[in-house]
Tab-separated table of N, CA, C and O in Angstrom:
chain	number	residue	atom	x	y	z
A	1	MET	N	0.828	-1.187	0.000
A	1	MET	CA	0.000	0.000	0.000
A	1	MET	C	0.870	1.247	0.000
A	1	MET	O	2.004	1.215	0.471
A	2	LYS	N	0.311	2.304	-0.524
A	2	LYS	CA	0.994	3.594	-0.559
A	2	LYS	C	0.106	4.635	0.102
A	2	LYS	O	-1.125	4.518	0.131
A	3	SER	N	0.731	5.665	0.599
A	3	SER	CA	0.015	6.829	1.086
A	3	SER	C	0.140	7.896	0.006
A	3	SER	O	1.225	8.111	-0.539
A	4	VAL	N	-0.967	8.540	-0.319
A	4	VAL	CA	-0.973	9.564	-1.357
A	4	VAL	C	-1.573	10.837	-0.776
A	4	VAL	O	-2.670	10.816	-0.210
A	5	LEU	N	-0.837	11.930	-0.897
A	5	LEU	CA	-1.326	13.248	-0.508
A	5	LEU	C	-1.635	14.008	-1.788
A	5	LEU	O	-0.754	14.174	-2.638
A	6	ILE	N	-2.874	14.444	-1.933
A	6	ILE	CA	-3.310	15.199	-3.104
A	6	ILE	C	-3.636	16.610	-2.639
A	6	ILE	O	-4.462	16.789	-1.736
A	7	THR	N	-2.981	17.595	-3.211
A	7	THR	CA	-3.280	18.995	-2.899
A	7	THR	C	-3.936	19.604	-4.126
A	7	THR	O	-3.531	19.330	-5.257
A	8	PHE	N	-4.966	20.418	-3.907
A	8	PHE	CA	-5.767	20.863	-5.037
A	8	PHE	C	-6.603	22.091	-4.709
A	8	PHE	O	-6.875	22.388	-3.547
A	9	ASP	N	-6.990	22.783	-5.753
A	9	ASP	CA	-7.949	23.870	-5.652
A	9	ASP	C	-9.323	23.257	-5.407
A	9	ASP	O	-9.620	22.166	-5.902
A	10	GLN	N	-10.155	23.941	-4.673
A	10	GLN	CA	-11.472	23.425	-4.329
A	10	GLN	C	-12.295	23.024	-5.552
A	10	GLN	O	-13.156	22.154	-5.469
A	11	ALA	N	-12.009	23.615	-6.700
A	11	ALA	CA	-12.754	23.291	-7.920
A	11	ALA	C	-12.635	21.817	-8.292
A	11	ALA	O	-13.484	21.282	-9.009
A	12	TYR	N	-11.596	21.132	-7.819
A	12	TYR	CA	-11.378	19.719	-8.122
A	12	TYR	C	-12.087	18.758	-7.172
A	12	TYR	O	-12.081	17.556	-7.398
A	13	TYR	N	-12.655	19.245	-6.107
A	13	TYR	CA	-13.136	18.375	-5.019
A	13	TYR	C	-14.032	17.233	-5.516
A	13	TYR	O	-13.761	16.064	-5.235
A	14	GLU	N	-15.091	17.545	-6.223
A	14	GLU	CA	-16.032	16.505	-6.657
A	14	GLU	C	-15.367	15.488	-7.580
A	14	GLU	O	-15.616	14.282	-7.470
A	15	ARG	N	-14.524	15.952	-8.491
A	15	ARG	CA	-13.852	15.043	-9.423
A	15	ARG	C	-12.891	14.111	-8.697
A	15	ARG	O	-12.793	12.923	-9.010
A	16	ILE	N	-12.166	14.639	-7.724
A	16	ILE	CA	-11.214	13.808	-6.975
A	16	ILE	C	-11.955	12.803	-6.108
A	16	ILE	O	-11.576	11.624	-6.037
A	17	MET	N	-13.031	13.213	-5.463
A	17	MET	CA	-13.808	12.285	-4.644
A	17	MET	C	-14.377	11.156	-5.511
A	17	MET	O	-14.346	9.989	-5.119
A	18	ALA	N	-14.880	11.487	-6.694
A	18	ALA	CA	-15.415	10.462	-7.605
A	18	ALA	C	-14.306	9.506	-8.051
A	18	ALA	O	-14.524	8.288	-8.143
A	19	LEU	N	-13.120	10.044	-8.312
A	19	LEU	CA	-11.985	9.215	-8.719
A	19	LEU	C	-11.595	8.254	-7.602
A	19	LEU	O	-11.383	7.058	-7.839
A	20	LEU	N	-11.503	8.737	-6.368
A	20	LEU	CA	-11.153	7.868	-5.243
A	20	LEU	C	-12.205	6.776	-5.047
A	20	LEU	O	-11.867	5.624	-4.781
A	21	ASP	N	-13.475	7.133	-5.191
A	21	ASP	CA	-14.544	6.133	-5.089
A	21	ASP	C	-14.424	5.082	-6.193
A	21	ASP	O	-14.543	3.887	-5.939
A	22	ARG	N	-14.188	5.543	-7.422
A	22	ARG	CA	-14.088	4.630	-8.564
A	22	ARG	C	-12.931	3.641	-8.393
A	22	ARG	O	-13.030	2.480	-8.768
A	23	LEU	N	-11.820	4.112	-7.806
A	23	LEU	CA	-10.654	3.248	-7.611
A	23	LEU	C	-10.745	2.426	-6.326
A	23	LEU	O	-9.869	1.605	-6.054
A	24	GLY	N	-11.781	2.662	-5.538
A	24	GLY	CA	-11.968	1.893	-4.318
A	24	GLY	C	-10.946	2.198	-3.239
A	24	GLY	O	-10.588	1.311	-2.462
A	25	CYS	N	-10.480	3.435	-3.177
A	25	CYS	CA	-9.543	3.817	-2.114
A	25	CYS	C	-10.260	3.671	-0.772
A	25	CYS	O	-11.397	4.110	-0.608
A	26	ARG	N	-9.584	3.052	0.184
A	26	ARG	CA	-10.240	2.596	1.400
A	26	ARG	C	-10.565	3.669	2.416
A	26	ARG	O	-11.409	3.495	3.267
A	27	GLY	N	-9.871	4.726	2.423
A	27	GLY	CA	-10.128	5.768	3.410
A	27	GLY	C	-9.323	6.994	3.083
A	27	GLY	O	-8.391	6.947	2.296
A	28	PHE	N	-9.708	8.100	3.646
A	28	PHE	CA	-8.980	9.326	3.396
A	28	PHE	C	-9.227	10.309	4.518
A	28	PHE	O	-10.176	10.186	5.291
A	29	THR	N	-8.354	11.291	4.601
A	29	THR	CA	-8.520	12.440	5.475
A	29	THR	C	-8.565	13.664	4.589
A	29	THR	O	-7.685	13.858	3.742
A	30	TYR	N	-9.595	14.473	4.745
A	30	TYR	CA	-9.778	15.674	3.932
A	30	TYR	C	-9.416	16.889	4.771
A	30	TYR	O	-9.912	17.053	5.887
A	31	LEU	N	-8.522	17.709	4.265
A	31	LEU	CA	-8.075	18.917	4.965
A	31	LEU	C	-8.453	20.142	4.145
A	31	LEU	O	-8.046	20.262	2.992
A	32	GLU	N	-9.193	21.044	4.717
A	32	GLU	CA	-9.571	22.258	4.009
A	32	GLU	C	-8.587	23.376	4.325
A	32	GLU	O	-7.971	23.402	5.390
A	33	LYS	N	-8.490	24.307	3.425
A	33	LYS	CA	-7.733	25.547	3.607
A	33	LYS	C	-6.288	25.306	4.004
A	33	LYS	O	-5.774	25.882	4.944
A	34	VAL	N	-5.632	24.402	3.275
A	34	VAL	CA	-4.206	24.200	3.502
A	34	VAL	C	-3.436	25.322	2.812
A	34	VAL	O	-3.921	25.948	1.875
A	35	GLN	N	-2.250	25.590	3.287
A	35	GLN	CA	-1.407	26.601	2.674
A	35	GLN	C	-0.033	26.011	2.415
A	35	GLN	O	0.391	25.085	3.087
A	36	GLY	N	0.656	26.561	1.447
A	36	GLY	CA	1.998	26.092	1.114
A	36	GLY	C	2.522	26.863	-0.070
A	36	GLY	O	1.931	27.853	-0.493
A	37	ARG	N	3.630	26.417	-0.613
A	37	ARG	CA	4.215	27.121	-1.743
A	37	ARG	C	5.094	26.155	-2.499
A	37	ARG	O	5.815	25.358	-1.913
A	38	GLY	N	5.064	26.210	-3.832
A	38	GLY	CA	5.896	25.325	-4.624
A	38	GLY	C	5.614	25.468	-6.102
A	38	GLY	O	4.822	26.303	-6.512
A	39	SER	N	6.287	24.680	-6.911
A	39	SER	CA	6.117	24.746	-8.357
A	39	SER	C	6.496	23.411	-8.966
A	39	SER	O	7.003	22.524	-8.284
A	40	LYS	N	6.297	23.284	-10.272
A	40	LYS	CA	6.682	22.048	-10.958
A	40	LYS	C	8.181	21.812	-10.874
A	40	LYS	O	8.639	20.694	-10.792
A	41	THR	N	8.965	22.889	-10.932
A	41	THR	CA	10.422	22.745	-10.917
A	41	THR	C	10.981	22.642	-9.506
A	41	THR	O	12.152	22.349	-9.330
A	42	GLY	N	10.139	22.904	-8.506
A	42	GLY	CA	10.611	22.879	-7.129
A	42	GLY	C	11.024	24.243	-6.630
A	42	GLY	O	11.262	24.437	-5.446
A	43	ASP	N	11.122	25.228	-7.536
A	43	ASP	CA	11.473	26.577	-7.129
A	43	ASP	C	10.222	27.301	-6.646
A	43	ASP	O	9.212	27.337	-7.352
A	44	PRO	N	10.249	27.885	-5.453
A	44	PRO	CA	9.077	28.606	-4.964
A	44	PRO	C	8.752	29.806	-5.852
A	44	PRO	O	9.648	30.503	-6.316
A	45	HIS	N	7.478	30.001	-6.128
A	45	HIS	CA	7.033	31.187	-6.850
A	45	HIS	C	5.533	31.328	-6.669
A	45	HIS	O	4.864	30.393	-6.247
A	46	PHE	N	5.016	32.483	-6.988
A	46	PHE	CA	3.586	32.709	-6.942
A	46	PHE	C	3.061	32.764	-8.362
A	46	PHE	O	3.785	33.094	-9.284
A	47	GLY	N	1.791	32.446	-8.545
A	47	GLY	CA	1.202	32.419	-9.872
A	47	GLY	C	0.691	31.018	-10.151
A	47	GLY	O	0.306	30.302	-9.238
A	48	SER	N	0.702	30.604	-11.409
A	48	SER	CA	0.205	29.273	-11.718
A	48	SER	C	1.087	28.231	-11.048
A	48	SER	O	2.296	28.391	-10.927
A	49	HIS	N	0.456	27.170	-10.597
A	49	HIS	CA	1.113	26.076	-9.892
A	49	HIS	C	1.715	26.493	-8.553
A	49	HIS	O	2.580	25.816	-8.024
A	50	ALA	N	1.307	27.611	-8.018
A	50	ALA	CA	1.780	28.000	-6.688
A	50	ALA	C	0.788	27.487	-5.650
A	50	ALA	O	-0.405	27.622	-5.812
A	51	TRP	N	1.270	26.897	-4.592
A	51	TRP	CA	0.398	26.312	-3.584
A	51	TRP	C	-0.580	27.276	-2.939
A	51	TRP	O	-1.632	26.856	-2.515
A	52	PRO	N	-0.278	28.568	-2.827
A	52	PRO	CA	-1.274	29.436	-2.188
A	52	PRO	C	-2.626	29.408	-2.887
A	52	PRO	O	-3.633	29.735	-2.290
A	53	SER	N	-2.667	29.012	-4.158
A	53	SER	CA	-3.956	28.935	-4.843
A	53	SER	C	-4.729	27.686	-4.439
A	53	SER	O	-5.910	27.572	-4.708
A	54	MET	N	-4.062	26.737	-3.792
A	54	MET	CA	-4.721	25.505	-3.387
A	54	MET	C	-5.355	25.715	-2.023
A	54	MET	O	-4.789	26.379	-1.171
A	55	CYS	N	-6.512	25.145	-1.832
A	55	CYS	CA	-7.149	25.348	-0.543
A	55	CYS	C	-7.517	24.043	0.141
A	55	CYS	O	-8.120	24.068	1.195
A	56	SER	N	-7.196	22.915	-0.447
A	56	SER	CA	-7.580	21.646	0.155
A	56	SER	C	-6.514	20.580	-0.074
A	56	SER	O	-5.675	20.710	-0.958
A	57	ALA	N	-6.592	19.526	0.734
A	57	ALA	CA	-5.710	18.371	0.565
A	57	ALA	C	-6.448	17.128	1.026
A	57	ALA	O	-7.305	17.201	1.915
A	58	ILE	N	-6.129	16.015	0.414
A	58	ILE	CA	-6.658	14.721	0.819
A	58	ILE	C	-5.476	13.783	1.007
A	58	ILE	O	-4.608	13.687	0.141
A	59	LEU	N	-5.455	13.112	2.140
A	59	LEU	CA	-4.477	12.072	2.415
A	59	LEU	C	-5.231	10.754	2.363
A	59	LEU	O	-6.216	10.569	3.085
A	60	THR	N	-4.795	9.839	1.484
A	60	THR	CA	-5.508	8.584	1.304
A	60	THR	C	-4.538	7.414	1.220
A	60	THR	O	-3.354	7.607	0.966
A	61	ILE	N	-5.068	6.226	1.453
A	61	ILE	CA	-4.311	4.984	1.344
A	61	ILE	C	-4.732	4.309	0.049
A	61	ILE	O	-5.924	4.142	-0.211
A	62	VAL	N	-3.750	3.900	-0.769
A	62	VAL	CA	-4.035	3.354	-2.093
A	62	VAL	C	-3.263	2.045	-2.268
A	62	VAL	O	-2.075	1.972	-1.947
A	63	ASP	N	-3.956	1.011	-2.770
A	63	ASP	CA	-3.273	-0.242	-3.106
A	63	ASP	C	-2.232	0.034	-4.186
A	63	ASP	O	-2.447	0.865	-5.069
A	64	ASP	N	-1.117	-0.692	-4.128
A	64	ASP	CA	-0.033	-0.486	-5.103
A	64	ASP	C	-0.534	-0.504	-6.543
A	64	ASP	O	-0.118	0.304	-7.363
A	65	SER	N	-1.433	-1.415	-6.853
A	65	SER	CA	-1.904	-1.555	-8.233
A	65	SER	C	-2.759	-0.386	-8.708
A	65	SER	O	-2.971	-0.217	-9.903
A	66	LYS	N	-3.223	0.433	-7.777
A	66	LYS	CA	-4.091	1.558	-8.134
A	66	LYS	C	-3.375	2.905	-8.134
A	66	LYS	O	-3.960	3.915	-8.508
A	67	VAL	N	-2.103	2.915	-7.728
A	67	VAL	CA	-1.360	4.179	-7.677
A	67	VAL	C	-1.181	4.772	-9.075
A	67	VAL	O	-1.451	5.955	-9.287
A	68	ASP	N	-0.723	3.971	-10.029
A	68	ASP	CA	-0.499	4.492	-11.380
A	68	ASP	C	-1.783	5.000	-12.027
A	68	ASP	O	-1.792	6.108	-12.579
A	69	PRO	N	-2.898	4.252	-11.966
A	69	PRO	CA	-4.141	4.800	-12.531
A	69	PRO	C	-4.576	6.109	-11.855
A	69	PRO	O	-5.065	7.021	-12.521
A	70	LEU	N	-4.380	6.198	-10.537
A	70	LEU	CA	-4.719	7.427	-9.817
A	70	LEU	C	-3.868	8.589	-10.304
A	70	LEU	O	-4.384	9.653	-10.671
A	71	LEU	N	-2.545	8.386	-10.346
A	71	LEU	CA	-1.648	9.460	-10.775
A	71	LEU	C	-1.865	9.837	-12.233
A	71	LEU	O	-1.804	11.019	-12.583
A	72	ASP	N	-2.116	8.843	-13.084
A	72	ASP	CA	-2.369	9.135	-14.501
A	72	ASP	C	-3.603	10.018	-14.661
A	72	ASP	O	-3.588	10.988	-15.422
A	73	THR	N	-4.670	9.690	-13.946
A	73	THR	CA	-5.896	10.478	-14.044
A	73	THR	C	-5.701	11.872	-13.478
A	73	THR	O	-6.154	12.866	-14.062
A	74	LEU	N	-5.001	11.986	-12.348
A	74	LEU	CA	-4.728	13.310	-11.772
A	74	LEU	C	-3.879	14.148	-12.721
A	74	LEU	O	-4.091	15.358	-12.858
A	75	HIS	N	-2.913	13.506	-13.381
A	75	HIS	CA	-2.060	14.224	-14.332
A	75	HIS	C	-2.892	14.783	-15.493
A	75	HIS	O	-2.703	15.928	-15.902
A	76	ILE	N	-3.808	13.992	-16.010
A	76	ILE	CA	-4.682	14.455	-17.093
A	76	ILE	C	-5.528	15.636	-16.615
A	76	ILE	O	-5.675	16.635	-17.321
A	77	MET	N	-6.053	15.543	-15.392
A	77	MET	CA	-6.833	16.650	-14.838
A	77	MET	C	-5.988	17.912	-14.743
A	77	MET	O	-6.447	19.009	-15.059
A	78	ASP	N	-4.735	17.769	-14.310
A	78	ASP	CA	-3.844	18.924	-14.182
A	78	ASP	C	-3.540	19.547	-15.538
A	78	ASP	O	-3.509	20.765	-15.673
A	79	LEU	N	-3.315	18.724	-16.551
A	79	LEU	CA	-3.027	19.252	-17.884
A	79	LEU	C	-4.213	20.023	-18.458
A	79	LEU	O	-4.029	20.987	-19.195
A	80	GLU	N	-5.430	19.595	-18.116
A	80	GLU	CA	-6.631	20.268	-18.615
A	80	GLU	C	-6.797	21.654	-18.017
A	80	GLU	O	-7.311	22.557	-18.679
A	81	THR	N	-6.391	21.844	-16.778
A	81	THR	CA	-6.555	23.131	-16.094
A	81	THR	C	-5.336	23.404	-15.211
A	81	THR	O	-5.432	23.400	-13.994
A	82	GLU	N	-4.197	23.643	-15.830
A	82	GLU	CA	-2.940	23.798	-15.087
A	82	GLU	C	-2.972	24.925	-14.072
A	82	GLU	O	-2.273	24.884	-13.071
A	83	GLN	N	-3.784	25.937	-14.316
A	83	GLN	CA	-3.793	27.077	-13.402
A	83	GLN	C	-4.304	26.700	-12.011
A	83	GLN	O	-4.112	27.447	-11.069
A	84	LEU	N	-4.928	25.540	-11.876
A	84	LEU	CA	-5.449	25.140	-10.577
A	84	LEU	C	-4.429	24.395	-9.729
A	84	LEU	O	-4.691	24.075	-8.583
A	85	GLY	N	-3.268	24.086	-10.268
A	85	GLY	CA	-2.146	23.597	-9.475
A	85	GLY	C	-2.354	22.285	-8.741
A	85	GLY	O	-1.929	22.148	-7.607
A	86	LEU	N	-2.978	21.322	-9.357
A	86	LEU	CA	-3.181	20.013	-8.742
A	86	LEU	C	-1.833	19.313	-8.548
A	86	LEU	O	-0.990	19.304	-9.444
A	87	ARG	N	-1.614	18.714	-7.369
A	87	ARG	CA	-0.375	17.991	-7.087
A	87	ARG	C	-0.689	16.707	-6.330
A	87	ARG	O	-1.660	16.646	-5.574
A	88	ALA	N	0.146	15.687	-6.502
A	88	ALA	CA	0.008	14.443	-5.743
A	88	ALA	C	1.398	13.965	-5.334
A	88	ALA	O	2.341	14.037	-6.123
A	89	PHE	N	1.499	13.490	-4.109
A	89	PHE	CA	2.758	13.013	-3.545
A	89	PHE	C	2.517	11.610	-3.011
A	89	PHE	O	1.539	11.355	-2.317
A	90	VAL	N	3.422	10.671	-3.313
A	90	VAL	CA	3.240	9.271	-2.950
A	90	VAL	C	4.433	8.805	-2.124
A	90	VAL	O	5.580	9.118	-2.437
A	91	TRP	N	4.164	8.022	-1.079
A	91	TRP	CA	5.255	7.397	-0.338
A	91	TRP	C	4.792	6.055	0.223
A	91	TRP	O	3.607	5.787	0.359
A	92	ASN	N	5.773	5.208	0.526
A	92	ASN	CA	5.494	3.881	1.062
A	92	ASN	C	4.983	3.964	2.491
A	92	ASN	O	5.396	4.829	3.257
A	93	ILE	N	4.138	3.036	2.834
A	93	ILE	CA	3.666	2.905	4.219
A	93	ILE	C	4.525	1.832	4.876
A	93	ILE	O	4.544	0.683	4.437
A	94	GLU	N	5.248	2.201	5.896
A	94	GLU	CA	6.144	1.277	6.578
A	94	GLU	C	5.431	0.476	7.664
A	94	GLU	O	5.695	-0.699	7.855
A	95	ARG	N	4.535	1.154	8.404
A	95	ARG	CA	3.813	0.495	9.505
A	95	ARG	C	2.466	1.156	9.674
A	95	ARG	O	2.294	2.330	9.349
A	96	THR	N	1.515	0.421	10.175
A	96	THR	CA	0.230	0.985	10.550
A	96	THR	C	-0.190	0.426	11.892
A	96	THR	O	0.356	-0.578	12.365
A	97	ILE	N	-1.155	1.072	12.506
A	97	ILE	CA	-1.709	0.540	13.776
A	97	ILE	C	-3.213	0.383	13.609
A	97	ILE	O	-3.815	0.955	12.742
């Protein structure tokens, strides 16, 4: 399993929730009004792809086999509306309780 953090503009909320449901992601934590800063290149800046435009984040657990379909779909969503700065971060889950 992997942990995936998705940061996004509120305009994506319904689409991301539908995607997680379709992929059968088992659970998530939804965080509203998150703040941060970043870019595609990693250099901080304001404007398109800057985190201050994002207002929400979802932390979810995803089966290994579903990570690529999730990221592929999120990438397509980002390409369609790059100004909304959709981002996803994935890491391994070492332990759970």
